[in-house]
Amino acid sequence: MKKLAIFASGNGSNFEALAAACQSGEIDAQVALCVCDKAGAYVIERAAKYGVETLVFNPKAFGSKAEFERMIADKMDSLGIDLVCLAGYMRIIGEEMLSRYGGKIINIHPSLLPAFVGAHAIQDAFEYGVKVFGVTIHYVDQTLDGGKIVAQVAVPYEGSDIDELEAMIHKAEHRLYVDTVNKLIK
Ligand code: GRF
């Protein structure tokens, strides 16, 4: 069975969507590792609920990005990770990780890339007056929200309630991430 590592920094609803789909057999894979760079993040509780091993680290305790990425990649090597899913991991992936796991790392982003890169994509698009929002899953390279696109889904919305919009986008994210991981591991 293929093994996934999921990297997250915060809430972890995408983590949970993938973990639940693996548990139910909808995805024929195992979430073998949760990597989190923030102590106390809610994703850690979610991982415990699913019995997923979690690697929590403090980036400031390392001399450089290469050093903590080496530690993470060594752990992934020891587990035999096949696919790395970034899900709200708020860091740019560096050379060390890319040289070892490049081509096996995907990210989910809440916009129709290349529009609205960055950490506030939904709000930025909403303020811009966008009428067709969306979600993108892409391979990860050294650029912010760059890398070849794997899958996209549009979320049309003409209302004025950003909370409602965010809920719609997150729902679309969870569906698209499960479907996309399923395709990639086959
Ligand atoms: C999602 O909107 C994802 O697209 C973005 O960060 C958010 C993470 O949400 N990269 P969650 O932690 O999975 O709930």
PDB file of N, CA and C in Angstrom, residues 114-155:
ATOM      1  N   PRO A 114      -2.721  30.557 -12.117  1.00  0.00           N
ATOM      2  CA  PRO A 114      -1.752  31.372 -11.381  1.00  0.00           C
ATOM      3  C   PRO A 114      -2.333  32.638 -10.755  1.00  0.00           C
ATOM      4  N   ALA A 115      -3.648  32.807 -10.727  1.00  0.00           N
ATOM      5  CA  ALA A 115      -4.212  33.986 -10.064  1.00  0.00           C
ATOM      6  C   ALA A 115      -4.165  33.803  -8.547  1.00  0.00           C
ATOM      7  N   PHE A 116      -3.872  34.870  -7.850  1.00  0.00           N
ATOM      8  CA  PHE A 116      -3.970  34.928  -6.383  1.00  0.00           C
ATOM      9  C   PHE A 116      -3.090  33.915  -5.650  1.00  0.00           C
ATOM     10  N   VAL A 117      -1.797  34.071  -5.836  1.00  0.00           N
ATOM     11  CA  VAL A 117      -0.850  33.291  -5.031  1.00  0.00           C
ATOM     12  C   VAL A 117      -0.820  33.880  -3.619  1.00  0.00           C
ATOM     13  N   GLY A 118      -0.180  33.181  -2.709  1.00  0.00           N
ATOM     14  CA  GLY A 118       0.050  33.723  -1.369  1.00  0.00           C
ATOM     15  C   GLY A 118      -0.949  33.250  -0.334  1.00  0.00           C
ATOM     16  N   ALA A 119      -0.762  33.760   0.877  1.00  0.00           N
ATOM     17  CA  ALA A 119      -1.461  33.223   2.052  1.00  0.00           C
ATOM     18  C   ALA A 119      -2.898  33.717   2.203  1.00  0.00           C
ATOM     19  N   HIS A 120      -3.293  34.747   1.428  1.00  0.00           N
ATOM     20  CA  HIS A 120      -4.646  35.305   1.611  1.00  0.00           C
ATOM     21  C   HIS A 120      -5.438  35.239   0.310  1.00  0.00           C
ATOM     22  N   ALA A 121      -5.313  34.119  -0.371  1.00  0.00           N
ATOM     23  CA  ALA A 121      -5.858  34.013  -1.728  1.00  0.00           C
ATOM     24  C   ALA A 121      -7.361  34.244  -1.771  1.00  0.00           C
ATOM     25  N   ILE A 122      -8.099  33.678  -0.818  1.00  0.00           N
ATOM     26  CA  ILE A 122      -9.563  33.794  -0.882  1.00  0.00           C
ATOM     27  C   ILE A 122      -9.969  35.250  -0.674  1.00  0.00           C
ATOM     28  N   GLN A 123      -9.405  35.856   0.351  1.00  0.00           N
ATOM     29  CA  GLN A 123      -9.734  37.263   0.634  1.00  0.00           C
ATOM     30  C   GLN A 123      -9.315  38.181  -0.520  1.00  0.00           C
ATOM     31  N   ASP A 124      -8.131  37.939  -1.062  1.00  0.00           N
ATOM     32  CA  ASP A 124      -7.646  38.767  -2.173  1.00  0.00           C
ATOM     33  C   ASP A 124      -8.601  38.669  -3.367  1.00  0.00           C
ATOM     34  N   ALA A 125      -9.011  37.453  -3.685  1.00  0.00           N
ATOM     35  CA  ALA A 125      -9.899  37.263  -4.840  1.00  0.00           C
ATOM     36  C   ALA A 125     -11.266  37.886  -4.573  1.00  0.00           C
ATOM     37  N   PHE A 126     -11.746  37.722  -3.359  1.00  0.00           N
ATOM     38  CA  PHE A 126     -13.049  38.286  -2.956  1.00  0.00           C
ATOM     39  C   PHE A 126     -13.024  39.806  -3.093  1.00  0.00           C
ATOM     40  N   GLU A 127     -11.957  40.421  -2.589  1.00  0.00           N
ATOM     41  CA  GLU A 127     -11.856  41.887  -2.662  1.00  0.00           C
ATOM     42  C   GLU A 127     -11.699  42.373  -4.098  1.00  0.00           C
ATOM     43  N   TYR A 128     -11.129  41.535  -4.938  1.00  0.00           N
ATOM     44  CA  TYR A 128     -10.942  41.887  -6.348  1.00  0.00           C
ATOM     45  C   TYR A 128     -12.259  41.859  -7.111  1.00  0.00           C
ATOM     46  N   GLY A 129     -13.263  41.198  -6.518  1.00  0.00           N
ATOM     47  CA  GLY A 129     -14.557  41.095  -7.194  1.00  0.00           C
ATOM     48  C   GLY A 129     -14.693  39.869  -8.060  1.00  0.00           C
ATOM     49  N   VAL A 130     -13.855  38.890  -7.833  1.00  0.00           N
ATOM     50  CA  VAL A 130     -13.905  37.645  -8.616  1.00  0.00           C
ATOM     51  C   VAL A 130     -15.291  36.997  -8.505  1.00  0.00           C
ATOM     52  N   LYS A 131     -15.734  36.390  -9.591  1.00  0.00           N
ATOM     53  CA  LYS A 131     -17.030  35.697  -9.589  1.00  0.00           C
ATOM     54  C   LYS A 131     -16.872  34.183  -9.711  1.00  0.00           C
ATOM     55  N   VAL A 132     -15.715  33.751 -10.224  1.00  0.00           N
ATOM     56  CA  VAL A 132     -15.438  32.309 -10.291  1.00  0.00           C
ATOM     57  C   VAL A 132     -14.163  32.049  -9.494  1.00  0.00           C
ATOM     58  N   PHE A 133     -14.344  31.529  -8.311  1.00  0.00           N
ATOM     59  CA  PHE A 133     -13.222  31.190  -7.440  1.00  0.00           C
ATOM     60  C   PHE A 133     -12.816  29.750  -7.755  1.00  0.00           C
ATOM     61  N   GLY A 134     -11.937  29.193  -6.931  1.00  0.00           N
ATOM     62  CA  GLY A 134     -11.601  27.804  -7.208  1.00  0.00           C
ATOM     63  C   GLY A 134     -10.469  27.288  -6.363  1.00  0.00           C
ATOM     64  N   VAL A 135     -10.040  26.091  -6.726  1.00  0.00           N
ATOM     65  CA  VAL A 135      -9.000  25.358  -5.991  1.00  0.00           C
ATOM     66  C   VAL A 135      -8.040  24.763  -7.013  1.00  0.00           C
ATOM     67  N   THR A 136      -6.750  24.775  -6.661  1.00  0.00           N
ATOM     68  CA  THR A 136      -5.727  24.189  -7.535  1.00  0.00           C
ATOM     69  C   THR A 136      -4.862  23.221  -6.740  1.00  0.00           C
ATOM     70  N   ILE A 137      -4.542  22.105  -7.351  1.00  0.00           N
ATOM     71  CA  ILE A 137      -3.512  21.217  -6.804  1.00  0.00           C
ATOM     72  C   ILE A 137      -2.379  21.197  -7.823  1.00  0.00           C
ATOM     73  N   HIS A 138      -1.174  21.443  -7.322  1.00  0.00           N
ATOM     74  CA  HIS A 138      -0.031  21.555  -8.237  1.00  0.00           C
ATOM     75  C   HIS A 138       1.196  20.873  -7.660  1.00  0.00           C
ATOM     76  N   TYR A 139       2.099  20.451  -8.539  1.00  0.00           N
ATOM     77  CA  TYR A 139       3.404  19.970  -8.081  1.00  0.00           C
ATOM     78  C   TYR A 139       4.157  21.141  -7.478  1.00  0.00           C
ATOM     79  N   VAL A 140       5.027  20.838  -6.555  1.00  0.00           N
ATOM     80  CA  VAL A 140       5.742  21.886  -5.833  1.00  0.00           C
ATOM     81  C   VAL A 140       7.151  22.041  -6.390  1.00  0.00           C
ATOM     82  N   ASP A 141       7.492  23.294  -6.666  1.00  0.00           N
ATOM     83  CA  ASP A 141       8.891  23.613  -6.967  1.00  0.00           C
ATOM     84  C   ASP A 141       9.327  24.727  -6.009  1.00  0.00           C
ATOM     85  N   GLN A 142      10.423  25.397  -6.321  1.00  0.00           N
ATOM     86  CA  GLN A 142      10.954  26.342  -5.329  1.00  0.00           C
ATOM     87  C   GLN A 142      10.227  27.687  -5.324  1.00  0.00           C
ATOM     88  N   THR A 143       9.202  27.858  -6.161  1.00  0.00           N
ATOM     89  CA  THR A 143       8.488  29.135  -6.205  1.00  0.00           C
ATOM     90  C   THR A 143       7.214  29.077  -5.355  1.00  0.00           C
ATOM     91  N   LEU A 144       6.737  30.238  -4.923  1.00  0.00           N
ATOM     92  CA  LEU A 144       5.526  30.312  -4.105  1.00  0.00           C
ATOM     93  C   LEU A 144       4.306  29.971  -4.962  1.00  0.00           C
ATOM     94  N   ASP A 145       3.634  28.873  -4.608  1.00  0.00           N
ATOM     95  CA  ASP A 145       2.433  28.425  -5.314  1.00  0.00           C
ATOM     96  C   ASP A 145       2.660  28.245  -6.819  1.00  0.00           C
ATOM     97  N   GLY A 146       3.922  27.938  -7.185  1.00  0.00           N
ATOM     98  CA  GLY A 146       4.241  27.657  -8.595  1.00  0.00           C
ATOM     99  C   GLY A 146       4.237  26.155  -8.816  1.00  0.00           C
ATOM    100  N   GLY A 147       4.773  25.715  -9.947  1.00  0.00           N
ATOM    101  CA  GLY A 147       4.817  24.276 -10.224  1.00  0.00           C
ATOM    102  C   GLY A 147       3.638  23.852 -11.073  1.00  0.00           C
ATOM    103  N   LYS A 148       3.852  22.799 -11.829  1.00  0.00           N
ATOM    104  CA  LYS A 148       2.863  22.369 -12.825  1.00  0.00           C
ATOM    105  C   LYS A 148       1.537  21.972 -12.172  1.00  0.00           C
ATOM    106  N   ILE A 149       0.454  22.412 -12.789  1.00  0.00           N
ATOM    107  CA  ILE A 149      -0.879  22.144 -12.236  1.00  0.00           C
ATOM    108  C   ILE A 149      -1.307  20.706 -12.520  1.00  0.00           C
ATOM    109  N   VAL A 150      -1.836  20.063 -11.475  1.00  0.00           N
ATOM    110  CA  VAL A 150      -2.327  18.678 -11.586  1.00  0.00           C
ATOM    111  C   VAL A 150      -3.846  18.672 -11.758  1.00  0.00           C
ATOM    112  N   ALA A 151      -4.540  19.503 -10.972  1.00  0.00           N
ATOM    113  CA  ALA A 151      -6.009  19.492 -11.006  1.00  0.00           C
ATOM    114  C   ALA A 151      -6.554  20.831 -10.540  1.00  0.00           C
ATOM    115  N   GLN A 152      -7.701  21.188 -11.085  1.00  0.00           N
ATOM    116  CA  GLN A 152      -8.379  22.421 -10.657  1.00  0.00           C
ATOM    117  C   GLN A 152      -9.881  22.202 -10.643  1.00  0.00           C
ATOM    118  N   VAL A 153     -10.546  22.958  -9.770  1.00  0.00           N
ATOM    119  CA  VAL A 153     -12.001  22.973  -9.822  1.00  0.00           C
ATOM    120  C   VAL A 153     -12.463  24.411  -9.592  1.00  0.00           C
ATOM    121  N   ALA A 154     -13.484  24.809 -10.331  1.00  0.00           N
ATOM    122  CA  ALA A 154     -14.025  26.161 -10.196  1.00  0.00           C
ATOM    123  C   ALA A 154     -15.117  26.178  -9.139  1.00  0.00           C
ATOM    124  N   VAL A 155     -15.195  27.283  -8.416  1.00  0.00           N
ATOM    125  CA  VAL A 155     -16.261  27.486  -7.425  1.00  0.00           C
ATOM    126  C   VAL A 155     -16.911  28.842  -7.738  1.00  0.00           C
TER     127      VAL A 155
END
